PDB file of C-alpha atoms in Angstrom:
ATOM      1  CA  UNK A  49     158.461 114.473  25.039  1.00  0.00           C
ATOM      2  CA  UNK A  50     155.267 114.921  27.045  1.00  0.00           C
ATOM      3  CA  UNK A  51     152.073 115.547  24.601  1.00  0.00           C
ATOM      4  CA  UNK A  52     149.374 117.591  26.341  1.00  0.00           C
ATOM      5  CA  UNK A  53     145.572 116.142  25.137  1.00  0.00           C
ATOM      6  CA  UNK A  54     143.664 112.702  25.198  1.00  0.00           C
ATOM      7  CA  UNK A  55     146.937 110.633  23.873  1.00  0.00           C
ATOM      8  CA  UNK A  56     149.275 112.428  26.622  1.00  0.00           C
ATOM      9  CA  UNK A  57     146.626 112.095  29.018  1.00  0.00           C
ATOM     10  CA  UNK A  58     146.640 108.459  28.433  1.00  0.00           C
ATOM     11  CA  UNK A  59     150.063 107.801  28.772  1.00  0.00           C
ATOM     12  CA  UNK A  60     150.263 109.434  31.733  1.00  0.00           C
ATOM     13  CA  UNK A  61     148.159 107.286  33.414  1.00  0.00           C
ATOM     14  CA  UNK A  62     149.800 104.333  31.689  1.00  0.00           C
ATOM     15  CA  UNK A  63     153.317 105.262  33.165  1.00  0.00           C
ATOM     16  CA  UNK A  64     151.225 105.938  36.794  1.00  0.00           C
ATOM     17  CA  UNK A  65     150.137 102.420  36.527  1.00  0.00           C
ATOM     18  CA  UNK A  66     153.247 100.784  35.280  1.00  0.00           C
ATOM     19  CA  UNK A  67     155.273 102.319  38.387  1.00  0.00           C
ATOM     20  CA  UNK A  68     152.967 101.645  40.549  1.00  0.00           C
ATOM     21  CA  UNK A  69     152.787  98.187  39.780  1.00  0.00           C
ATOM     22  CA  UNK A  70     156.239  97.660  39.652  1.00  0.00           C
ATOM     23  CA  UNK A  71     156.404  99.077  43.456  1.00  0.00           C
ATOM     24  CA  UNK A  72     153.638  97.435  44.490  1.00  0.00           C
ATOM     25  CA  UNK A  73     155.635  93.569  43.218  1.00  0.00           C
ATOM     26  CA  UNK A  74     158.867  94.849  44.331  1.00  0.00           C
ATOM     27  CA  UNK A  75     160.623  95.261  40.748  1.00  0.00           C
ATOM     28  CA  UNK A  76     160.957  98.820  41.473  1.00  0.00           C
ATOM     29  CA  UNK A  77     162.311 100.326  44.354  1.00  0.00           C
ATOM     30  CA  UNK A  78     162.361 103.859  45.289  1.00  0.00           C
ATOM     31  CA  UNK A  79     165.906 105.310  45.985  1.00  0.00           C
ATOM     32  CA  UNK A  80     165.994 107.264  49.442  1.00  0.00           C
ATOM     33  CA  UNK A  81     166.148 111.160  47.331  1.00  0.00           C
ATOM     34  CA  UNK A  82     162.739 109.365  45.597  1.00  0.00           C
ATOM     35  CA  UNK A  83     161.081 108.707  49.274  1.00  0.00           C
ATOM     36  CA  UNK A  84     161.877 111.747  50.107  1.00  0.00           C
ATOM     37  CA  UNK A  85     160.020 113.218  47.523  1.00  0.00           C
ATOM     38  CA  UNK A  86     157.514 110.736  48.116  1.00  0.00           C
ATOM     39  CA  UNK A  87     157.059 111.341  51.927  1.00  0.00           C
ATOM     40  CA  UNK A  88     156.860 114.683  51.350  1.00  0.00           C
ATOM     41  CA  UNK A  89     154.430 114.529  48.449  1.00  0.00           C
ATOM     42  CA  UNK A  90     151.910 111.561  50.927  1.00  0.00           C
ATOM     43  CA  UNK A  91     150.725 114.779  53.307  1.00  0.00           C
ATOM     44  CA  UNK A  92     148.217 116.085  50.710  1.00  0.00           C
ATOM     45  CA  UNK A  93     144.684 114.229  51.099  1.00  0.00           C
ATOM     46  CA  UNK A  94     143.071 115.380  47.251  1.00  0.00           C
ATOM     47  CA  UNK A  95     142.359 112.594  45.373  1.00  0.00           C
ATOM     48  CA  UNK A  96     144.443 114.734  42.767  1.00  0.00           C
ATOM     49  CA  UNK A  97     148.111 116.135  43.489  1.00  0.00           C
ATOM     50  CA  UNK A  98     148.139 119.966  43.177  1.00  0.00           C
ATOM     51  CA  UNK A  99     150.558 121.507  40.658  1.00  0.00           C
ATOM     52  CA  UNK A 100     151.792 123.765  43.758  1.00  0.00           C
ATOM     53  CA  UNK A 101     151.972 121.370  45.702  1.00  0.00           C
ATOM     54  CA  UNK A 102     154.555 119.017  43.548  1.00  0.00           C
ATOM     55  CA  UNK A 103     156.494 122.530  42.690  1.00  0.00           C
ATOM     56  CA  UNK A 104     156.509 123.445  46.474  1.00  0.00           C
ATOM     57  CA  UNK A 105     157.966 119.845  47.276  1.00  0.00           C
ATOM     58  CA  UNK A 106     160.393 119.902  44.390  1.00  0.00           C
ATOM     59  CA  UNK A 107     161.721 123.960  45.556  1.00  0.00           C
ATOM     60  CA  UNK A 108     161.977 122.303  49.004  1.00  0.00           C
ATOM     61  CA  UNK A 109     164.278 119.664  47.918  1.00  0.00           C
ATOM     62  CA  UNK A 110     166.548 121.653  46.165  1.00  0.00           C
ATOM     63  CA  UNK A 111     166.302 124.255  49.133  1.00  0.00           C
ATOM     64  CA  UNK A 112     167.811 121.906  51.805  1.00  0.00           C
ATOM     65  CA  UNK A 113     170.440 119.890  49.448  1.00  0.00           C
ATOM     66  CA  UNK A 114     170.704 121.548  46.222  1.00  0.00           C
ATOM     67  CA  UNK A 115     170.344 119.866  43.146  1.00  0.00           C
ATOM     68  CA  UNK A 116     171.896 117.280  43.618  1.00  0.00           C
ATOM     69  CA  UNK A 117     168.806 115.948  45.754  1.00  0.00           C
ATOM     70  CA  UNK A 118     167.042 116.187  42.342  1.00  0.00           C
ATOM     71  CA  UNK A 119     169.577 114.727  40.249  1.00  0.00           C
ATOM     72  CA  UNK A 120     169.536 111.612  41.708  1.00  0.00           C
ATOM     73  CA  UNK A 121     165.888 110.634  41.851  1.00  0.00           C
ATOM     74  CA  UNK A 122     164.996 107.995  39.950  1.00  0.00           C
ATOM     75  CA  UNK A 123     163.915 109.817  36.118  1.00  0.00           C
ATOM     76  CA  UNK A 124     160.555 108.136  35.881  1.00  0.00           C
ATOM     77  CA  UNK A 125     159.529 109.449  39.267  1.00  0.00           C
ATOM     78  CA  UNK A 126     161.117 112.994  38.602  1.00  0.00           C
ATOM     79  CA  UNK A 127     159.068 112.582  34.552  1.00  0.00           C
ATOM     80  CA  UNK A 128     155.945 111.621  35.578  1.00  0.00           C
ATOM     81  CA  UNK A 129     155.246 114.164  38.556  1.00  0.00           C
ATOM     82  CA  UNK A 130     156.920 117.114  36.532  1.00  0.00           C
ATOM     83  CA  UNK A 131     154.672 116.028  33.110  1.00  0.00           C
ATOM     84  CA  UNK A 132     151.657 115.979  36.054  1.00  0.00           C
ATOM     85  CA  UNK A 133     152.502 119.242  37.191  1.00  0.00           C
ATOM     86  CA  UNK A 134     152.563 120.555  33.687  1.00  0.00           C
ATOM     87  CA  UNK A 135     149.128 119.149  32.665  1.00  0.00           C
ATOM     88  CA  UNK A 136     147.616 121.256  35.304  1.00  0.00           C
ATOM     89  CA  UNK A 137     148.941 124.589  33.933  1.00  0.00           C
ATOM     90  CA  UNK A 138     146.013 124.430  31.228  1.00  0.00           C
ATOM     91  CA  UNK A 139     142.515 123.820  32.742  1.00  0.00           C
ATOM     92  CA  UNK A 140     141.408 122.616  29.287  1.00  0.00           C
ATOM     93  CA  UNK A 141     143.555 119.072  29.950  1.00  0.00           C
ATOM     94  CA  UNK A 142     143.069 119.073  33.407  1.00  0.00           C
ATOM     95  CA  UNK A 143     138.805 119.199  32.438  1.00  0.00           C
ATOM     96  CA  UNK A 144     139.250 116.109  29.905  1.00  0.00           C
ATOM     97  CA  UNK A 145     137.953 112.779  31.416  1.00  0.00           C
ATOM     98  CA  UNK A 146     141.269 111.053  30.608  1.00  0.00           C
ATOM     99  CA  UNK A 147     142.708 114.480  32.029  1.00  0.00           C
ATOM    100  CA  UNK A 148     141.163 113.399  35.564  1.00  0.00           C
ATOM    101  CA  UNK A 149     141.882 109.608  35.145  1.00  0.00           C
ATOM    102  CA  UNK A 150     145.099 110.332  34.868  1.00  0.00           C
ATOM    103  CA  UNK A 151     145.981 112.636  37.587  1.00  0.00           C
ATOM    104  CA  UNK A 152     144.197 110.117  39.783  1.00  0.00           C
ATOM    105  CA  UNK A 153     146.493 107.455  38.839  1.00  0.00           C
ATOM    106  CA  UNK A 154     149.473 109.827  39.788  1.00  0.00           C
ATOM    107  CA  UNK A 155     148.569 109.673  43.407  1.00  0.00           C
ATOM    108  CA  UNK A 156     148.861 105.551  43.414  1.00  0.00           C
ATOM    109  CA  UNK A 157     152.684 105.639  43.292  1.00  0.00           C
ATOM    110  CA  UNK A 158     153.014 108.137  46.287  1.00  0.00           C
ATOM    111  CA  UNK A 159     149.985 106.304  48.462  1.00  0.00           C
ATOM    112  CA  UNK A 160     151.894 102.689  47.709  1.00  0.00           C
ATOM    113  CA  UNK A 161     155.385 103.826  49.079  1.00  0.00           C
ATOM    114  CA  UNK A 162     154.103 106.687  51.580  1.00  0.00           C
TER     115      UNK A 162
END
């Protein structure tokens, strides 16, 4: 379960890190619902992903094939932009400096296979 504070904060940026890495050296390889996702995701130029803007691409997806477009990206993708979405509902986690660290590490994963 996703913990909301410094110690969720920090493992969010850990599992940013870790799947980017593991793109980046080829151990991990996006599945085509997870470029998708990805593609879609690539457009926005913050340095941050907006909450609406990973809820607009996820209501999108389901739009145009249903859940089943969901269902089969890969979980850590799916986990780690639905736990970032969720840390930008409160403004309190989104202020902390391991708040911002890690909601700039989401944005490596999508910039790496963009």
């Amino acid at each position: 379960m996703f913990s909301l504070g410094r110690d969720g904060m920090r493992d969010l940026r850990a599992r940013a890190e870790s799947l980017s890495t593991d793109l980046a050296s080829g151990h991990g390889r996006p599945n085509r619902f997870d470029k998708r996702a990805l593609r879609n995701l690539s457009g926005a130029e913050d340095t941050v992903i907006n909450r609406e803007v990973i809820v607009a691409v996820f209501n999108e997806l389901y739009d145009e094939r249903g859940p089943r477009q969901v269902n089969k990206m890969t979980g850590r993708l799916t986990e780690l932009l639905m736990d970032t979405a969720a840390a930008q509902d409160l403004s309190w986690i989104a202020a902390l400096p391991e708040g911002q660290e890690a909601l700039r590490a989401v944005r490596s994963p999508v910039r790496s296979t963009a």
